[in-house]
């Protein structure tokens, strides 16, 4: 049986002749996006896959659907809230309910102050969340799709 010295020191773990390759992970990550590993090499930003007309159509259709749903849900919510206030006023006027409006005003002002304090504390958290998500990067890379979505959203709200 040959010793490690006779074989050139290849299998000897303590040999000083071993060569290691240094891999720069940042360069590797730039060249190998996560979506390539998950979906294959043909996937990537939408701008690389579809024509401008297709991107506008996809963005417009999804935006219109979102705007239409937003409009319908908004109408239902506004009707429910407005109807509730109307019924409360009718009940108050008929004498079924006695509302202490001074107490309501006091509670609303207190809630406003709490909301302002919480909003000031929450703003930095929201900004860091937006930076982490990189929504602006997505919009910049897919500007045609995003433009179509915004236009479709407004059309959906109008219809």
Coordinates of N, CA and C in Angstrom, one line a residue:
X1 N 0.8 -1.2 0.0 CA 0.0 0.0 0.0 C 0.9 1.2 0.0
X2 N 0.5 2.2 -0.8 CA 1.4 3.4 -0.9 C 1.0 4.4 0.2
X3 N 2.0 5.1 0.7 CA 1.7 6.1 1.7 C 1.3 7.4 1.1
X4 N 0.9 8.4 1.9 CA 0.4 9.7 1.4 C 1.6 10.4 0.7
X5 N 2.8 10.2 1.2 CA 3.9 10.9 0.6 C 4.2 10.3 -0.8
X6 N 4.0 9.0 -1.0 CA 4.2 8.4 -2.3 C 3.1 8.9 -3.3
X7 N 1.9 9.2 -2.8 CA 0.9 9.6 -3.7 C 0.9 11.1 -3.9
X8 N 1.8 11.8 -3.4 CA 1.9 13.2 -3.6 C 1.2 14.0 -2.5
X9 N 0.8 13.4 -1.4 CA 0.2 14.2 -0.3 C -1.2 14.6 -0.6
X10 N -1.9 14.0 -1.5 CA -3.2 14.4 -1.8 C -4.3 14.0 -0.8
X11 N -4.1 12.8 -0.2 CA -5.1 12.4 0.8 C -4.8 12.8 2.2
X12 N -3.6 13.3 2.5 CA -3.2 13.6 3.8 C -3.9 14.9 4.3
X13 N -4.7 14.9 5.3 CA -5.4 16.1 5.8 C -4.5 17.1 6.3
X14 N -3.3 16.7 6.7 CA -2.4 17.7 7.3 C -1.3 18.2 6.3
X15 N -1.5 17.9 5.1 CA -0.6 18.3 4.0 C -0.7 19.8 3.8
X16 N 0.4 20.5 3.6 CA 0.5 21.9 3.4 C 0.2 22.3 1.9
X17 N 0.1 21.2 1.1 CA 0.0 21.5 -0.3 C -1.5 21.7 -0.8
X18 N -2.4 21.6 0.1 CA -3.9 21.7 -0.3 C -4.2 23.1 -0.7
X19 N -5.0 23.2 -1.7 CA -5.3 24.5 -2.3 C -6.8 24.7 -2.1
X20 N -7.1 25.9 -1.6 CA -8.5 26.3 -1.4 C -8.9 27.4 -2.3
X21 N -10.1 27.3 -2.8 CA -10.6 28.4 -3.6 C -11.4 29.3 -2.8
X22 N -11.2 30.6 -2.9 CA -11.9 31.7 -2.2 C -13.0 32.1 -3.1
X23 N -14.2 32.1 -2.5 CA -15.4 32.5 -3.2 C -16.0 33.8 -2.6
X24 N -16.1 34.8 -3.5 CA -16.7 36.0 -3.0 C -18.2 35.9 -3.1
X25 N -18.9 35.8 -1.9 CA -20.3 35.5 -1.9 C -21.2 36.6 -2.5
X26 N -20.7 37.9 -2.3 CA -21.5 39.0 -2.9 C -21.6 38.9 -4.4
X27 N -20.4 38.6 -5.0 CA -20.4 38.4 -6.5 C -21.3 37.2 -6.9
X28 N -21.2 36.1 -6.1 CA -21.9 34.9 -6.5 C -23.4 35.2 -6.4
X29 N -23.8 35.9 -5.3 CA -25.3 36.2 -5.1 C -25.8 37.1 -6.2
X30 N -25.0 38.0 -6.7 CA -25.4 38.9 -7.8 C -25.6 38.1 -9.1
X31 N -24.8 37.2 -9.3 CA -25.0 36.4 -10.5 C -26.0 35.3 -10.4
X32 N -26.4 34.9 -9.3 CA -27.3 33.7 -9.1 C -28.5 34.2 -8.2
X33 N -29.5 34.8 -8.8 CA -30.6 35.3 -8.0 C -31.4 34.1 -7.5
X34 N -32.1 34.3 -6.4 CA -32.9 33.3 -5.8 C -34.0 32.7 -6.7
X35 N -34.6 33.6 -7.5 CA -35.6 33.1 -8.4 C -35.1 32.1 -9.4
X36 N -33.8 32.3 -9.8 CA -33.3 31.3 -10.8 C -33.2 29.9 -10.2
X37 N -32.9 29.9 -8.9 CA -32.8 28.5 -8.3 C -34.2 27.9 -8.1
X38 N -35.2 28.8 -7.8 CA -36.5 28.3 -7.5 C -37.3 28.0 -8.8
X39 N -37.3 28.9 -9.7 CA -38.1 28.8 -10.9 C -37.4 28.5 -12.2
X40 N -36.1 28.4 -12.1 CA -35.3 28.1 -13.3 C -34.6 29.4 -13.9
X41 N -33.8 29.2 -14.9 CA -33.0 30.3 -15.5 C -33.8 31.2 -16.3
X42 N -35.0 30.8 -16.8 CA -35.8 31.6 -17.6 C -36.6 32.6 -16.9
X43 N -36.6 32.6 -15.5 CA -37.4 33.5 -14.7 C -36.5 34.7 -14.4
X44 N -37.1 35.8 -14.0 CA -36.4 37.0 -13.6 C -37.4 38.1 -13.6
X45 N -36.9 39.4 -13.6 CA -37.8 40.5 -13.6 C -38.7 40.5 -14.8
X46 N -39.9 40.9 -14.7 CA -40.9 40.8 -15.7 C -40.5 41.6 -16.9
X47 N -39.7 42.7 -16.7 CA -39.3 43.5 -17.9 C -38.4 42.7 -18.8
X48 N -37.7 41.6 -18.3 CA -36.9 40.8 -19.2 C -37.7 39.7 -19.9
X49 N -38.9 39.4 -19.5 CA -39.6 38.3 -20.1 C -40.7 38.7 -21.1
X50 N -41.4 39.8 -20.9 CA -42.5 40.1 -21.7 C -42.4 41.5 -22.4
X51 N -43.1 41.6 -23.5 CA -43.1 42.8 -24.2 C -43.8 44.0 -23.5
X52 N -43.6 45.2 -23.9 CA -44.2 46.3 -23.3 C -45.7 46.2 -23.3
X53 N -46.3 45.8 -24.4 CA -47.7 45.7 -24.5 C -48.3 44.7 -23.6
X54 N -47.6 43.6 -23.4 CA -48.0 42.5 -22.5 C -48.0 43.0 -21.1
X55 N -46.9 43.7 -20.7 CA -46.8 44.3 -19.4 C -47.9 45.3 -19.1
X56 N -48.2 46.1 -20.0 CA -49.2 47.1 -19.8 C -50.6 46.4 -19.6
X57 N -50.8 45.4 -20.5 CA -52.1 44.7 -20.4 C -52.2 44.0 -19.0
X58 N -51.1 43.3 -18.6 CA -51.2 42.5 -17.3 C -51.3 43.5 -16.2
X59 N -50.6 44.6 -16.2 CA -50.7 45.6 -15.1 C -52.1 46.3 -15.1
X60 N -52.6 46.6 -16.3 CA -53.9 47.2 -16.4 C -55.0 46.3 -15.9
X61 N -55.0 45.1 -16.3 CA -56.0 44.1 -15.9 C -56.0 43.9 -14.4
X62 N -54.8 43.6 -13.8 CA -54.7 43.4 -12.4 C -55.1 44.7 -11.6
X63 N -54.7 45.9 -12.1 CA -55.0 47.1 -11.5 C -56.5 47.4 -11.5
X64 N -57.2 47.1 -12.7 CA -58.6 47.3 -12.8 C -59.4 46.4 -11.8
X65 N -58.9 45.1 -11.7 CA -59.6 44.2 -10.7 C -59.4 44.7 -9.3
X66 N -58.2 45.2 -9.0 CA -58.0 45.7 -7.6 C -58.8 46.9 -7.3
X67 N -58.9 47.8 -8.3 CA -59.7 49.0 -8.2 C -61.1 48.8 -8.0
X68 N -61.6 47.8 -8.8 CA -63.0 47.5 -8.8 C -63.4 46.9 -7.4
X69 N -62.6 46.0 -6.9 CA -62.9 45.4 -5.6 C -62.8 46.4 -4.5
X70 N -61.8 47.3 -4.6 CA -61.6 48.4 -3.7 C -62.8 49.3 -3.6
X71 N -63.4 49.6 -4.8 CA -64.5 50.4 -4.9 C -65.7 49.8 -4.3
X72 N -66.0 48.5 -4.6 CA -67.1 47.8 -4.1 C -67.1 47.7 -2.6
X73 N -65.9 47.3 -2.0 CA -65.8 47.1 -0.6 C -65.9 48.5 0.1
X74 N -65.4 49.5 -0.5 CA -65.5 50.9 0.0 C -66.9 51.4 0.1
X75 N -67.7 51.0 -1.0 CA -69.1 51.4 -1.0 C -69.9 50.7 0.1
X76 N -69.6 49.4 0.3 CA -70.3 48.6 1.3 C -69.9 49.2 2.7
X77 N -68.7 49.4 2.9 CA -68.2 49.9 4.2 C -68.8 51.3 4.5
X78 N -68.8 52.2 3.5 CA -69.4 53.5 3.7 C -70.9 53.4 4.0
X79 N -71.6 52.5 3.3 CA -73.0 52.4 3.5 C -73.3 51.8 4.9
X80 N -72.5 50.9 5.4 CA -72.7 50.3 6.7 C -72.5 51.4 7.8
X81 N -71.4 52.1 7.6 CA -71.0 53.1 8.7 C -72.1 54.2 8.6
X82 N -72.4 54.7 7.5 CA -73.4 55.8 7.4 C -74.7 55.4 7.8
X83 N -75.1 54.2 7.5 CA -76.4 53.6 8.0 C -76.4 53.5 9.5
X84 N -75.3 53.1 10.1 CA -75.3 53.0 11.5 C -75.4 54.3 12.2
X85 N -74.7 55.4 11.7 CA -74.9 56.7 12.2 C -76.3 57.2 12.0
X86 N -76.9 56.9 10.9 CA -78.3 57.4 10.6 C -79.3 56.7 11.7
X87 N -79.1 55.4 11.9 CA -80.0 54.7 12.8 C -79.7 55.3 14.2
X88 N -78.5 55.6 14.6 CA -78.2 56.2 15.9 C -78.9 57.5 16.1
X89 N -78.9 58.3 15.0 CA -79.5 59.6 15.1 C -81.0 59.5 15.2
X90 N -81.6 58.6 14.5 CA -83.1 58.4 14.5 C -83.4 57.9 15.9
X91 N -82.7 56.9 16.5 CA -82.9 56.4 17.8 C -82.8 57.5 18.9
X92 N -81.8 58.4 18.7 CA -81.6 59.5 19.6 C -82.8 60.5 19.5
X93 N -83.2 60.8 18.3 CA -84.3 61.7 18.1 C -85.6 61.2 18.7
X94 N -85.8 59.9 18.5 CA -87.1 59.3 19.0 C -87.1 59.0 20.5
X95 N -85.9 59.2 21.2 CA -85.9 59.0 22.6 C -85.5 57.6 23.0
X96 N -85.1 56.7 22.1 CA -84.7 55.4 22.5 C -83.3 55.4 23.1
X97 N -82.5 56.3 22.6 CA -81.1 56.4 23.1 C -80.8 57.8 23.5
X98 N -80.1 57.9 24.7 CA -79.7 59.2 25.1 C -78.2 59.2 25.0
X99 N -77.6 60.1 24.1 CA -76.2 60.2 23.9 C -75.7 61.4 24.7
X100 N -74.6 61.2 25.4 CA -73.9 62.2 26.2 C -72.8 62.7 25.2
X101 N -73.2 63.8 24.4 CA -72.3 64.3 23.4 C -71.0 64.9 24.0
X102 N -71.1 65.4 25.2 CA -69.8 66.0 25.8 C -68.9 64.8 26.1
X103 N -69.4 63.7 26.6 CA -68.5 62.6 26.8 C -67.9 62.0 25.5
X104 N -68.8 62.0 24.5 CA -68.3 61.5 23.2 C -67.2 62.4 22.7
X105 N -67.4 63.7 22.8 CA -66.3 64.6 22.3 C -65.0 64.4 23.1
X106 N -65.2 64.3 24.4 CA -64.0 64.1 25.3 C -63.3 62.8 24.9
X107 N -64.0 61.7 24.7 CA -63.4 60.5 24.3 C -62.7 60.5 22.9
X108 N -63.4 61.2 22.0 CA -62.8 61.3 20.7 C -61.5 62.1 20.7
X109 N -61.5 63.2 21.5 CA -60.2 64.0 21.6 C -59.1 63.2 22.2
X110 N -59.5 62.4 23.3 CA -58.5 61.5 23.9 C -57.9 60.5 22.9
X111 N -58.8 59.9 22.1 CA -58.4 59.0 21.1 C -57.5 59.6 20.0
X112 N -57.8 60.8 19.7 CA -57.0 61.6 18.7 C -55.6 61.7 19.2
X113 N -55.4 62.1 20.5 CA -54.1 62.3 21.1 C -53.3 61.0 21.1
X114 N -54.0 59.9 21.5 CA -53.3 58.6 21.5 C -52.9 58.2 20.1
X115 N -53.7 58.5 19.1 CA -53.4 58.1 17.7 C -52.2 58.9 17.2
X116 N -52.2 60.2 17.6 CA -51.0 61.0 17.1 C -49.7 60.5 17.7
X117 N -49.8 60.1 19.0 CA -48.5 59.6 19.7 C -48.1 58.3 19.0
X118 N -49.1 57.4 18.8 CA -48.7 56.1 18.2 C -48.3 56.3 16.7
X119 N -48.9 57.2 16.0 CA -48.5 57.5 14.6 C -47.0 58.0 14.5
X120 N -46.7 58.8 15.5 CA -45.3 59.3 15.5 C -44.3 58.2 15.8
X121 N -44.7 57.3 16.6 CA -43.8 56.2 17.0 C -43.8 55.2 15.9
X122 N -44.8 55.0 15.1 CA -44.9 53.9 14.1 C -44.2 54.4 12.8
X123 N -44.1 55.6 12.6 CA -43.5 56.1 11.3 C -42.2 55.5 11.0
X124 N -41.2 55.5 11.9 CA -39.9 54.9 11.6 C -40.0 53.5 11.3
X125 N -40.9 52.7 12.0 CA -41.0 51.3 11.7 C -41.6 51.1 10.3
X126 N -42.5 51.9 9.9 CA -43.0 51.8 8.5 C -42.0 52.1 7.5
X127 N -41.2 53.1 7.7 CA -40.1 53.5 6.8 C -39.1 52.3 6.6
X128 N -38.7 51.7 7.8 CA -37.8 50.6 7.7 C -38.4 49.4 7.0
X129 N -39.7 49.2 7.2 CA -40.3 48.1 6.5 C -40.3 48.3 5.0
X130 N -40.6 49.6 4.6 CA -40.6 49.9 3.1 C -39.2 49.7 2.5
X131 N -38.2 50.1 3.3 CA -36.9 50.0 2.8 C -36.5 48.5 2.7
X132 N -36.9 47.7 3.6 CA -36.6 46.2 3.6 C -37.3 45.6 2.4
X133 N -38.5 45.9 2.2 CA -39.3 45.3 1.1 C -38.8 45.7 -0.2
X134 N -38.2 46.9 -0.3 CA -37.7 47.4 -1.6 C -38.8 47.5 -2.6
X135 N -39.9 48.1 -2.2 CA -41.0 48.2 -3.2 C -40.6 49.2 -4.3
X136 N -39.9 50.2 -3.9 CA -39.4 51.2 -5.0 C -38.5 50.5 -6.0
X137 N -37.7 49.6 -5.6 CA -36.8 48.9 -6.5 C -37.7 48.1 -7.5
X138 N -38.7 47.4 -7.0 CA -39.6 46.6 -7.8 C -40.3 47.5 -8.8
X139 N -40.8 48.7 -8.4 CA -41.4 49.6 -9.3 C -40.5 50.1 -10.3
X140 N -39.2 50.4 -9.9 CA -38.3 50.9 -10.9 C -37.9 49.9 -12.0
X141 N -37.8 48.6 -11.5 CA -37.4 47.6 -12.5 C -38.6 47.2 -13.4
X142 N -39.8 47.4 -12.9 CA -41.0 47.0 -13.7 C -41.9 48.2 -13.9
X143 N -41.4 49.3 -14.4 CA -42.1 50.6 -14.5 C -43.3 50.5 -15.4
X144 N -43.2 49.7 -16.5 CA -44.3 49.6 -17.4 C -45.5 48.9 -16.8
X145 N -45.1 47.7 -16.1 CA -46.2 47.0 -15.4 C -46.8 47.8 -14.3
X146 N -46.0 48.5 -13.5 CA -46.5 49.4 -12.5 C -47.4 50.5 -13.0
X147 N -47.0 51.1 -14.1 CA -47.8 52.2 -14.7 C -49.2 51.6 -15.2
X148 N -49.1 50.4 -15.8 CA -50.4 49.8 -16.2 C -51.3 49.5 -15.0
X149 N -50.7 49.1 -13.9 CA -51.5 48.7 -12.7 C -52.1 50.0 -12.1
X150 N -51.4 51.1 -12.1 CA -52.0 52.3 -11.5 C -53.1 52.8 -12.4
X151 N -52.9 52.8 -13.7 CA -54.0 53.2 -14.6 C -55.2 52.3 -14.5
X152 N -54.9 51.0 -14.5 CA -56.1 50.1 -14.3 C -56.8 50.3 -13.0
X153 N -56.0 50.6 -12.0 CA -56.6 50.8 -10.6 C -57.6 51.9 -10.7
X154 N -57.2 53.1 -11.3 CA -58.0 54.2 -11.4 C -59.3 53.9 -12.2
X155 N -59.1 53.2 -13.3 CA -60.2 52.8 -14.1 C -61.2 51.9 -13.4
X156 N -60.6 51.0 -12.6 CA -61.5 50.1 -11.7 C -62.3 50.9 -10.7
X157 N -61.6 51.9 -10.1 CA -62.4 52.8 -9.2 C -63.5 53.6 -9.9
X158 N -63.2 54.0 -11.1 CA -64.2 54.8 -11.8 C -65.4 53.9 -12.3
X159 N -65.2 52.6 -12.6 CA -66.2 51.8 -13.2 C -67.2 51.3 -12.1

